[in-house]
């Protein structure tokens, strides 16, 4: 989607549709809305009086301009109550409007800096949320529908401002927000692929393509190299599968030092059948999304490269399938992770923590100063927090506070869960250093503590996205299928850790 700023008046712009915002309960029209109403001979006032347009969040009214304006259509989107407006609500309203107008054949839309000046929302924030809402809301995965792709896309968005001096700053923010939203859609594309088109080999190929495009360093370790490094936990998961595992390492170097300031580690199970501890067949197909954490760290580092901040970042994905076969890992087997710790397999469906254990050992061996891991790790986290909120765990409150701050800017919702030592007793093994499950109770917590055994003292945040990565229902700026969460939060986090501050921040 091409997105540009134009200085002028919205009513005079030629586009398939102009888009105006309206707040709930507004009686007297002002600004662009009043201007458009005048040009349309009081048509908008009439709709409000008749109660058709109420201004409720995401309510869309579309009227034909009947040649009274250069644009063919006038769309009015509800922004809810004035005092309750948040940046995320603008994102949601824009996304739903774009999805609506896209289906009506609209290809170009002009709008203003909606919501700016209300509830502390700046012009820059408005521009950011409009851009993100437009790109995220227009997303659909139609690759495998014959003749389905790109039939319905909005090609152009013009953000109209009357402030000449702000033009460059607005265009700059549009470009930044585009990078953020495009990264999310990249992650969604990878996750929505079925597992026969997103094998570990395909995932490594995608990472290579991205590395080439954005100038990242890439290394893909093969099974033999994993063996040499002693990645017995990861290899245990991979041994049941015909498709070979791939250990994908992407590096972004933004400052002159060998130090890895932060490692982003993503779970990369391209299909999780459960292995010998086979999952029930109902909804098993959703487990093509078990590499969503991996997709998010690959997408995030691609965007980080485009921002070019002064920081060194490494993204790591231990990609493998989890399948049952004659060579598969079995309950009661014992594997040894890269750091020498032994793990008794109680349930082969608790495979994510095994692959993450070795990925984290690798990050530590590379000298990572901080680690954030992202994983569709536990059904227990879905039970605890549903599909709205990502579970967050940490051994370093300051780092988690930074993640939370980043997420409040992006609208990704996260909530901290406890990591009390007492839970560790649940995964004690009689025959090895630990077992890979901690029972039903507090399952998201014992999984996090298990990963923590490999992190040790490195500042670390674990994000369990089992509920938020691939929800059942579409919502706001997320169509059905993959959400790409928490890609934008990871990008924001890294930018906030980098020395150079963003320009045009206000
Ligand atoms: N990938 C699943 C977790 C999951 C469940 C993600 C639902 C998304 C939606 C993970 O590998 C898994 O199977 N976890 C088990 C762990 C259990 C065996 C200790 C679970 O949560 O049931
Ligand atoms: Mn599993
Ligand atoms: Zn899994």
PDB file of C-alpha atoms in Angstrom, residues 100-380:
ATOM      1  CA  UNK A 100     -15.093  -2.791   4.948  1.00  0.00           C
ATOM      2  CA  UNK A 101     -14.168  -0.365   2.135  1.00  0.00           C
ATOM      3  CA  UNK A 102     -11.844  -2.899   0.510  1.00  0.00           C
ATOM      4  CA  UNK A 103     -14.824  -5.198  -0.038  1.00  0.00           C
ATOM      5  CA  UNK A 104     -16.789  -2.321  -1.574  1.00  0.00           C
ATOM      6  CA  UNK A 105     -14.184  -1.958  -4.309  1.00  0.00           C
ATOM      7  CA  UNK A 106     -12.527   1.150  -2.871  1.00  0.00           C
ATOM      8  CA  UNK A 107      -8.865   1.312  -3.927  1.00  0.00           C
ATOM      9  CA  UNK A 108      -7.771   4.753  -2.698  1.00  0.00           C
ATOM     10  CA  UNK A 109      -8.662   6.509   0.541  1.00  0.00           C
ATOM     11  CA  UNK A 110      -7.868   9.968   1.870  1.00  0.00           C
ATOM     12  CA  UNK A 111      -8.198  10.816   5.530  1.00  0.00           C
ATOM     13  CA  UNK A 112      -6.903  13.284   8.135  1.00  0.00           C
ATOM     14  CA  UNK A 113      -4.941  12.876  11.343  1.00  0.00           C
ATOM     15  CA  UNK A 114      -7.912  11.296  13.119  1.00  0.00           C
ATOM     16  CA  UNK A 115      -8.017  11.652  16.880  1.00  0.00           C
ATOM     17  CA  UNK A 116      -5.074  14.072  17.039  1.00  0.00           C
ATOM     18  CA  UNK A 117      -5.490  16.560  19.878  1.00  0.00           C
ATOM     19  CA  UNK A 118      -7.923  14.326  21.756  1.00  0.00           C
ATOM     20  CA  UNK A 119      -7.019  12.477  24.994  1.00  0.00           C
ATOM     21  CA  UNK A 120      -3.358  13.462  24.649  1.00  0.00           C
ATOM     22  CA  UNK A 121      -3.020  11.840  21.216  1.00  0.00           C
ATOM     23  CA  UNK A 122      -0.431  13.657  19.101  1.00  0.00           C
ATOM     24  CA  UNK A 123      -0.441  14.119  15.329  1.00  0.00           C
ATOM     25  CA  UNK A 124       2.482  11.676  15.168  1.00  0.00           C
ATOM     26  CA  UNK A 125       0.647   9.004  17.146  1.00  0.00           C
ATOM     27  CA  UNK A 126      -2.429   9.469  15.001  1.00  0.00           C
ATOM     28  CA  UNK A 127      -0.367   9.050  11.832  1.00  0.00           C
ATOM     29  CA  UNK A 128       1.284   5.947  13.254  1.00  0.00           C
ATOM     30  CA  UNK A 129      -1.934   4.250  14.286  1.00  0.00           C
ATOM     31  CA  UNK A 130      -3.688   5.099  11.007  1.00  0.00           C
ATOM     32  CA  UNK A 131      -0.797   3.673   9.003  1.00  0.00           C
ATOM     33  CA  UNK A 132      -0.586   0.527  11.120  1.00  0.00           C
ATOM     34  CA  UNK A 133      -4.360   0.050  11.195  1.00  0.00           C
ATOM     35  CA  UNK A 134      -4.561   0.414   7.415  1.00  0.00           C
ATOM     36  CA  UNK A 135      -1.823  -2.111   6.661  1.00  0.00           C
ATOM     37  CA  UNK A 136      -2.785  -4.604   9.380  1.00  0.00           C
ATOM     38  CA  UNK A 137      -6.499  -4.317   8.628  1.00  0.00           C
ATOM     39  CA  UNK A 138      -6.055  -4.903   4.916  1.00  0.00           C
ATOM     40  CA  UNK A 139      -4.234  -8.192   5.456  1.00  0.00           C
ATOM     41  CA  UNK A 140      -5.665 -11.441   4.214  1.00  0.00           C
ATOM     42  CA  UNK A 141      -4.045 -14.778   3.403  1.00  0.00           C
ATOM     43  CA  UNK A 142      -5.364 -15.882   0.030  1.00  0.00           C
ATOM     44  CA  UNK A 143      -2.264 -17.437  -1.476  1.00  0.00           C
ATOM     45  CA  UNK A 144      -3.827 -20.862  -2.008  1.00  0.00           C
ATOM     46  CA  UNK A 145      -7.243 -19.704  -3.219  1.00  0.00           C
ATOM     47  CA  UNK A 146      -7.216 -19.897  -6.998  1.00  0.00           C
ATOM     48  CA  UNK A 147      -7.615 -16.409  -8.398  1.00  0.00           C
ATOM     49  CA  UNK A 148      -8.118 -15.059  -4.896  1.00  0.00           C
ATOM     50  CA  UNK A 149      -5.055 -13.010  -4.248  1.00  0.00           C
ATOM     51  CA  UNK A 150      -4.871  -9.227  -4.510  1.00  0.00           C
ATOM     52  CA  UNK A 151      -8.357  -8.843  -5.935  1.00  0.00           C
ATOM     53  CA  UNK A 152      -9.491  -6.705  -3.102  1.00  0.00           C
ATOM     54  CA  UNK A 153      -6.582  -4.565  -2.035  1.00  0.00           C
ATOM     55  CA  UNK A 154      -6.519  -0.918  -1.088  1.00  0.00           C
ATOM     56  CA  UNK A 155      -3.648   0.505  -3.055  1.00  0.00           C
ATOM     57  CA  UNK A 156      -3.347   4.051  -1.829  1.00  0.00           C
ATOM     58  CA  UNK A 157      -3.816   6.010   1.390  1.00  0.00           C
ATOM     59  CA  UNK A 158      -3.390   9.756   1.596  1.00  0.00           C
ATOM     60  CA  UNK A 159      -3.124  11.375   5.005  1.00  0.00           C
ATOM     61  CA  UNK A 160      -4.169  14.982   4.628  1.00  0.00           C
ATOM     62  CA  UNK A 161      -2.821  17.702   6.884  1.00  0.00           C
ATOM     63  CA  UNK A 162      -3.232  21.451   6.785  1.00  0.00           C
ATOM     64  CA  UNK A 163       0.068  21.981   8.579  1.00  0.00           C
ATOM     65  CA  UNK A 164       2.727  22.590   5.923  1.00  0.00           C
ATOM     66  CA  UNK A 165       5.643  22.554   8.340  1.00  0.00           C
ATOM     67  CA  UNK A 166       4.717  19.093   9.657  1.00  0.00           C
ATOM     68  CA  UNK A 167       4.816  17.448   6.233  1.00  0.00           C
ATOM     69  CA  UNK A 168       8.298  15.898   6.428  1.00  0.00           C
ATOM     70  CA  UNK A 169       7.810  14.680   9.989  1.00  0.00           C
ATOM     71  CA  UNK A 170       4.484  13.084   9.085  1.00  0.00           C
ATOM     72  CA  UNK A 171       5.920  11.305   6.042  1.00  0.00           C
ATOM     73  CA  UNK A 172       8.794  10.088   8.200  1.00  0.00           C
ATOM     74  CA  UNK A 173       6.420   8.621  10.746  1.00  0.00           C
ATOM     75  CA  UNK A 174       4.347   7.005   7.978  1.00  0.00           C
ATOM     76  CA  UNK A 175       7.478   5.294   6.693  1.00  0.00           C
ATOM     77  CA  UNK A 176       8.439   4.069  10.182  1.00  0.00           C
ATOM     78  CA  UNK A 177       4.970   2.754  10.902  1.00  0.00           C
ATOM     79  CA  UNK A 178       4.915   1.010   7.533  1.00  0.00           C
ATOM     80  CA  UNK A 179       8.046  -0.892   8.497  1.00  0.00           C
ATOM     81  CA  UNK A 180       6.405  -1.968  11.766  1.00  0.00           C
ATOM     82  CA  UNK A 181       3.153  -3.129  10.163  1.00  0.00           C
ATOM     83  CA  UNK A 182       4.843  -4.820   7.200  1.00  0.00           C
ATOM     84  CA  UNK A 183       6.954  -6.823   9.640  1.00  0.00           C
ATOM     85  CA  UNK A 184       3.785  -8.033  11.369  1.00  0.00           C
ATOM     86  CA  UNK A 185       2.289  -9.096   8.036  1.00  0.00           C
ATOM     87  CA  UNK A 186       5.522 -10.894   7.163  1.00  0.00           C
ATOM     88  CA  UNK A 187       5.258 -12.890  10.394  1.00  0.00           C
ATOM     89  CA  UNK A 188       1.574 -13.591   9.695  1.00  0.00           C
ATOM     90  CA  UNK A 189       2.392 -14.856   6.199  1.00  0.00           C
ATOM     91  CA  UNK A 190       4.919 -17.315   7.603  1.00  0.00           C
ATOM     92  CA  UNK A 191       2.570 -18.567  10.332  1.00  0.00           C
ATOM     93  CA  UNK A 192      -0.455 -18.926   8.040  1.00  0.00           C
ATOM     94  CA  UNK A 193       1.482 -21.178   5.669  1.00  0.00           C
ATOM     95  CA  UNK A 194       0.508 -24.819   6.177  1.00  0.00           C
ATOM     96  CA  UNK A 195       3.326 -26.998   7.521  1.00  0.00           C
ATOM     97  CA  UNK A 196       3.885 -28.730   4.170  1.00  0.00           C
ATOM     98  CA  UNK A 197       4.942 -25.346   2.770  1.00  0.00           C
ATOM     99  CA  UNK A 198       6.668 -24.145   5.951  1.00  0.00           C
ATOM    100  CA  UNK A 199       9.011 -26.990   6.863  1.00  0.00           C
ATOM    101  CA  UNK A 200      12.197 -26.164   8.825  1.00  0.00           C
ATOM    102  CA  UNK A 201      13.957 -26.041   5.432  1.00  0.00           C
ATOM    103  CA  UNK A 202      11.366 -23.585   4.096  1.00  0.00           C
ATOM    104  CA  UNK A 203      11.716 -21.471   7.220  1.00  0.00           C
ATOM    105  CA  UNK A 204      15.501 -21.346   6.797  1.00  0.00           C
ATOM    106  CA  UNK A 205      15.051 -20.410   3.126  1.00  0.00           C
ATOM    107  CA  UNK A 206      12.681 -17.601   4.115  1.00  0.00           C
ATOM    108  CA  UNK A 207      15.206 -16.366   6.688  1.00  0.00           C
ATOM    109  CA  UNK A 208      17.936 -16.412   4.007  1.00  0.00           C
ATOM    110  CA  UNK A 209      15.753 -14.398   1.662  1.00  0.00           C
ATOM    111  CA  UNK A 210      15.088 -11.838   4.383  1.00  0.00           C
ATOM    112  CA  UNK A 211      18.779 -11.681   5.329  1.00  0.00           C
ATOM    113  CA  UNK A 212      19.690 -10.918   1.738  1.00  0.00           C
ATOM    114  CA  UNK A 213      16.983  -8.315   1.340  1.00  0.00           C
ATOM    115  CA  UNK A 214      17.810  -6.360   4.508  1.00  0.00           C
ATOM    116  CA  UNK A 215      21.536  -6.982   4.839  1.00  0.00           C
ATOM    117  CA  UNK A 216      21.532  -9.313   7.841  1.00  0.00           C
ATOM    118  CA  UNK A 217      24.152 -11.959   8.583  1.00  0.00           C
ATOM    119  CA  UNK A 218      22.772 -15.477   8.554  1.00  0.00           C
ATOM    120  CA  UNK A 219      23.973 -18.869   9.619  1.00  0.00           C
ATOM    121  CA  UNK A 220      21.930 -22.063   9.404  1.00  0.00           C
ATOM    122  CA  UNK A 221      23.266 -24.988  11.426  1.00  0.00           C
ATOM    123  CA  UNK A 222      22.587 -28.504  10.160  1.00  0.00           C
ATOM    124  CA  UNK A 223      21.922 -31.631  12.231  1.00  0.00           C
ATOM    125  CA  UNK A 224      25.620 -32.588  12.284  1.00  0.00           C
ATOM    126  CA  UNK A 225      26.628 -29.213  13.709  1.00  0.00           C
ATOM    127  CA  UNK A 226      23.848 -29.411  16.302  1.00  0.00           C
ATOM    128  CA  UNK A 227      25.232 -32.808  17.321  1.00  0.00           C
ATOM    129  CA  UNK A 228      28.728 -31.370  17.695  1.00  0.00           C
ATOM    130  CA  UNK A 229      27.378 -28.596  19.898  1.00  0.00           C
ATOM    131  CA  UNK A 230      25.591 -31.156  22.057  1.00  0.00           C
ATOM    132  CA  UNK A 231      22.048 -29.983  21.383  1.00  0.00           C
ATOM    133  CA  UNK A 232      20.533 -33.245  22.579  1.00  0.00           C
ATOM    134  CA  UNK A 233      17.200 -31.785  23.666  1.00  0.00           C
ATOM    135  CA  UNK A 234      16.498 -30.156  20.300  1.00  0.00           C
ATOM    136  CA  UNK A 235      17.748 -33.220  18.410  1.00  0.00           C
ATOM    137  CA  UNK A 236      15.514 -35.430  20.524  1.00  0.00           C
ATOM    138  CA  UNK A 237      12.453 -33.548  19.291  1.00  0.00           C
ATOM    139  CA  UNK A 238      13.743 -33.600  15.704  1.00  0.00           C
ATOM    140  CA  UNK A 239      14.563 -37.337  15.585  1.00  0.00           C
ATOM    141  CA  UNK A 240      11.017 -38.436  14.789  1.00  0.00           C
ATOM    142  CA  UNK A 241      10.786 -36.414  11.608  1.00  0.00           C
ATOM    143  CA  UNK A 242      11.851 -36.921   7.978  1.00  0.00           C
ATOM    144  CA  UNK A 243      12.341 -33.193   7.431  1.00  0.00           C
ATOM    145  CA  UNK A 244      15.715 -32.238   8.907  1.00  0.00           C
ATOM    146  CA  UNK A 245      15.882 -29.589  11.665  1.00  0.00           C
ATOM    147  CA  UNK A 246      17.440 -26.206  10.923  1.00  0.00           C
ATOM    148  CA  UNK A 247      19.023 -23.975  13.551  1.00  0.00           C
ATOM    149  CA  UNK A 248      18.546 -20.490  12.155  1.00  0.00           C
ATOM    150  CA  UNK A 249      20.695 -17.592  13.397  1.00  0.00           C
ATOM    151  CA  UNK A 250      20.209 -14.062  12.056  1.00  0.00           C
ATOM    152  CA  UNK A 251      22.485 -11.227  13.140  1.00  0.00           C
ATOM    153  CA  UNK A 252      22.029  -7.496  12.950  1.00  0.00           C
ATOM    154  CA  UNK A 253      25.141  -5.460  13.700  1.00  0.00           C
ATOM    155  CA  UNK A 254      24.325  -1.843  14.496  1.00  0.00           C
ATOM    156  CA  UNK A 255      27.345  -0.882  16.565  1.00  0.00           C
ATOM    157  CA  UNK A 256      31.045  -1.445  16.512  1.00  0.00           C
ATOM    158  CA  UNK A 257      31.445  -4.191  19.077  1.00  0.00           C
ATOM    159  CA  UNK A 258      31.232  -7.952  19.174  1.00  0.00           C
ATOM    160  CA  UNK A 259      28.759  -7.875  22.056  1.00  0.00           C
ATOM    161  CA  UNK A 260      25.276  -9.224  21.401  1.00  0.00           C
ATOM    162  CA  UNK A 261      23.123  -6.724  23.255  1.00  0.00           C
ATOM    163  CA  UNK A 262      20.013  -8.834  22.939  1.00  0.00           C
ATOM    164  CA  UNK A 263      19.077 -12.264  21.616  1.00  0.00           C
ATOM    165  CA  UNK A 264      15.512 -12.838  20.422  1.00  0.00           C
ATOM    166  CA  UNK A 265      14.757 -16.548  20.602  1.00  0.00           C
ATOM    167  CA  UNK A 266      11.598 -17.856  18.930  1.00  0.00           C
ATOM    168  CA  UNK A 267       9.997 -21.285  19.206  1.00  0.00           C
ATOM    169  CA  UNK A 268      10.107 -22.870  15.774  1.00  0.00           C
ATOM    170  CA  UNK A 269       8.002 -26.032  15.761  1.00  0.00           C
ATOM    171  CA  UNK A 270       6.707 -26.022  12.180  1.00  0.00           C
ATOM    172  CA  UNK A 271       4.117 -28.624  13.161  1.00  0.00           C
ATOM    173  CA  UNK A 272       3.344 -29.917  16.641  1.00  0.00           C
ATOM    174  CA  UNK A 273       1.425 -33.201  16.503  1.00  0.00           C
ATOM    175  CA  UNK A 274       2.471 -33.906  20.083  1.00  0.00           C
ATOM    176  CA  UNK A 275       4.792 -36.705  18.960  1.00  0.00           C
ATOM    177  CA  UNK A 276       4.250 -40.114  20.593  1.00  0.00           C
ATOM    178  CA  UNK A 277       2.112 -38.290  23.196  1.00  0.00           C
ATOM    179  CA  UNK A 278      -0.145 -37.536  20.221  1.00  0.00           C
ATOM    180  CA  UNK A 279      -2.624 -34.664  20.396  1.00  0.00           C
ATOM    181  CA  UNK A 280      -6.340 -35.281  19.655  1.00  0.00           C
ATOM    182  CA  UNK A 281      -7.145 -34.681  15.965  1.00  0.00           C
ATOM    183  CA  UNK A 282      -9.694 -31.933  16.590  1.00  0.00           C
ATOM    184  CA  UNK A 283      -8.044 -28.588  15.735  1.00  0.00           C
ATOM    185  CA  UNK A 284      -4.657 -30.262  15.426  1.00  0.00           C
ATOM    186  CA  UNK A 285      -4.176 -28.268  12.227  1.00  0.00           C
ATOM    187  CA  UNK A 286      -3.852 -25.120  14.327  1.00  0.00           C
ATOM    188  CA  UNK A 287      -0.471 -26.480  15.377  1.00  0.00           C
ATOM    189  CA  UNK A 288       0.980 -25.299  12.060  1.00  0.00           C
ATOM    190  CA  UNK A 289       1.213 -22.056  14.054  1.00  0.00           C
ATOM    191  CA  UNK A 290       3.663 -23.515  16.599  1.00  0.00           C
ATOM    192  CA  UNK A 291       6.484 -21.596  14.903  1.00  0.00           C
ATOM    193  CA  UNK A 292       4.802 -18.222  15.502  1.00  0.00           C
ATOM    194  CA  UNK A 293       7.439 -17.172  18.032  1.00  0.00           C
ATOM    195  CA  UNK A 294      10.134 -17.965  15.483  1.00  0.00           C
ATOM    196  CA  UNK A 295       8.311 -16.044  12.755  1.00  0.00           C
ATOM    197  CA  UNK A 296       8.008 -13.026  15.062  1.00  0.00           C
ATOM    198  CA  UNK A 297      11.739 -12.880  15.860  1.00  0.00           C
ATOM    199  CA  UNK A 298      12.667 -13.249  12.173  1.00  0.00           C
ATOM    200  CA  UNK A 299      10.176 -10.541  11.177  1.00  0.00           C
ATOM    201  CA  UNK A 300      11.312  -8.296  14.028  1.00  0.00           C
ATOM    202  CA  UNK A 301      14.991  -8.420  13.084  1.00  0.00           C
ATOM    203  CA  UNK A 302      14.101  -7.666   9.448  1.00  0.00           C
ATOM    204  CA  UNK A 303      12.415  -4.462  10.603  1.00  0.00           C
ATOM    205  CA  UNK A 304      15.225  -3.662  13.041  1.00  0.00           C
ATOM    206  CA  UNK A 305      17.660  -3.766  10.110  1.00  0.00           C
ATOM    207  CA  UNK A 306      15.476  -1.258   8.275  1.00  0.00           C
ATOM    208  CA  UNK A 307      15.513   1.108  11.279  1.00  0.00           C
ATOM    209  CA  UNK A 308      19.292   0.753  11.610  1.00  0.00           C
ATOM    210  CA  UNK A 309      19.600   1.436  15.366  1.00  0.00           C
ATOM    211  CA  UNK A 310      22.938   1.385  17.243  1.00  0.00           C
ATOM    212  CA  UNK A 311      22.587  -2.027  18.826  1.00  0.00           C
ATOM    213  CA  UNK A 312      23.586  -5.628  18.098  1.00  0.00           C
ATOM    214  CA  UNK A 313      20.759  -8.126  17.841  1.00  0.00           C
ATOM    215  CA  UNK A 314      20.637 -11.864  17.209  1.00  0.00           C
ATOM    216  CA  UNK A 315      17.472 -13.780  16.311  1.00  0.00           C
ATOM    217  CA  UNK A 316      17.527 -17.524  16.877  1.00  0.00           C
ATOM    218  CA  UNK A 317      15.038 -20.157  15.745  1.00  0.00           C
ATOM    219  CA  UNK A 318      15.541 -23.863  16.379  1.00  0.00           C
ATOM    220  CA  UNK A 319      13.200 -25.093  13.650  1.00  0.00           C
ATOM    221  CA  UNK A 320      11.881 -28.661  13.686  1.00  0.00           C
ATOM    222  CA  UNK A 321       8.687 -30.672  13.448  1.00  0.00           C
ATOM    223  CA  UNK A 322       7.326 -32.717  16.356  1.00  0.00           C
ATOM    224  CA  UNK A 323       6.034 -35.964  14.870  1.00  0.00           C
ATOM    225  CA  UNK A 324       5.504 -39.584  15.977  1.00  0.00           C
ATOM    226  CA  UNK A 325       7.428 -42.272  14.098  1.00  0.00           C
ATOM    227  CA  UNK A 326       9.630 -45.323  14.609  1.00  0.00           C
ATOM    228  CA  UNK A 327      12.525 -43.060  15.464  1.00  0.00           C
ATOM    229  CA  UNK A 328      10.608 -40.578  17.616  1.00  0.00           C
ATOM    230  CA  UNK A 329      11.431 -39.645  21.184  1.00  0.00           C
ATOM    231  CA  UNK A 330       9.401 -41.654  23.708  1.00  0.00           C
ATOM    232  CA  UNK A 331       8.158 -40.994  27.235  1.00  0.00           C
ATOM    233  CA  UNK A 332      10.803 -41.928  29.835  1.00  0.00           C
ATOM    234  CA  UNK A 333      13.655 -41.289  27.366  1.00  0.00           C
ATOM    235  CA  UNK A 334      16.419 -39.074  28.737  1.00  0.00           C
ATOM    236  CA  UNK A 335      18.108 -36.351  26.666  1.00  0.00           C
ATOM    237  CA  UNK A 336      21.064 -34.093  27.443  1.00  0.00           C
ATOM    238  CA  UNK A 337      20.931 -30.387  26.596  1.00  0.00           C
ATOM    239  CA  UNK A 338      23.861 -28.322  25.340  1.00  0.00           C
ATOM    240  CA  UNK A 339      24.787 -27.190  28.865  1.00  0.00           C
ATOM    241  CA  UNK A 340      25.023 -30.795  30.088  1.00  0.00           C
ATOM    242  CA  UNK A 341      21.753 -30.863  32.012  1.00  0.00           C
ATOM    243  CA  UNK A 342      19.763 -34.083  31.644  1.00  0.00           C
ATOM    244  CA  UNK A 343      16.010 -34.130  31.014  1.00  0.00           C
ATOM    245  CA  UNK A 344      13.588 -37.017  31.475  1.00  0.00           C
ATOM    246  CA  UNK A 345      10.859 -36.941  28.832  1.00  0.00           C
ATOM    247  CA  UNK A 346       7.539 -37.370  30.564  1.00  0.00           C
ATOM    248  CA  UNK A 347       5.428 -36.141  27.665  1.00  0.00           C
ATOM    249  CA  UNK A 348       6.699 -35.698  24.114  1.00  0.00           C
ATOM    250  CA  UNK A 349       4.133 -32.937  23.612  1.00  0.00           C
ATOM    251  CA  UNK A 350       6.150 -30.676  25.920  1.00  0.00           C
ATOM    252  CA  UNK A 351       8.634 -30.247  23.074  1.00  0.00           C
ATOM    253  CA  UNK A 352       8.865 -26.462  22.867  1.00  0.00           C
ATOM    254  CA  UNK A 353      10.828 -26.119  26.092  1.00  0.00           C
ATOM    255  CA  UNK A 354      13.292 -28.767  24.866  1.00  0.00           C
ATOM    256  CA  UNK A 355      14.071 -26.860  21.684  1.00  0.00           C
ATOM    257  CA  UNK A 356      14.193 -23.557  23.560  1.00  0.00           C
ATOM    258  CA  UNK A 357      16.595 -25.015  26.131  1.00  0.00           C
ATOM    259  CA  UNK A 358      19.247 -25.581  23.464  1.00  0.00           C
ATOM    260  CA  UNK A 359      18.499 -22.332  21.635  1.00  0.00           C
ATOM    261  CA  UNK A 360      19.003 -20.430  24.885  1.00  0.00           C
ATOM    262  CA  UNK A 361      22.214 -22.301  25.700  1.00  0.00           C
ATOM    263  CA  UNK A 362      23.449 -21.274  22.257  1.00  0.00           C
ATOM    264  CA  UNK A 363      22.508 -17.607  22.833  1.00  0.00           C
ATOM    265  CA  UNK A 364      24.393 -17.665  26.134  1.00  0.00           C
ATOM    266  CA  UNK A 365      27.429 -19.276  24.548  1.00  0.00           C
ATOM    267  CA  UNK A 366      27.441 -16.468  21.984  1.00  0.00           C
ATOM    268  CA  UNK A 367      27.568 -14.038  24.920  1.00  0.00           C
ATOM    269  CA  UNK A 368      24.078 -12.524  24.660  1.00  0.00           C
ATOM    270  CA  UNK A 369      23.645  -9.803  27.306  1.00  0.00           C
ATOM    271  CA  UNK A 370      19.861 -10.136  27.376  1.00  0.00           C
ATOM    272  CA  UNK A 371      17.436 -12.779  26.127  1.00  0.00           C
ATOM    273  CA  UNK A 372      13.793 -12.474  25.151  1.00  0.00           C
ATOM    274  CA  UNK A 373      12.138 -15.707  24.103  1.00  0.00           C
ATOM    275  CA  UNK A 374       8.779 -15.919  22.377  1.00  0.00           C
ATOM    276  CA  UNK A 375       6.880 -19.196  22.282  1.00  0.00           C
ATOM    277  CA  UNK A 376       3.471 -20.770  21.717  1.00  0.00           C
ATOM    278  CA  UNK A 377       4.395 -22.765  24.761  1.00  0.00           C
ATOM    279  CA  UNK A 378       1.445 -23.915  26.853  1.00  0.00           C
ATOM    280  CA  UNK A 379      -2.272 -24.574  26.700  1.00  0.00           C
ATOM    281  CA  UNK A 380      -2.207 -23.588  30.369  1.00  0.00           C
TER     282      UNK A 380
END
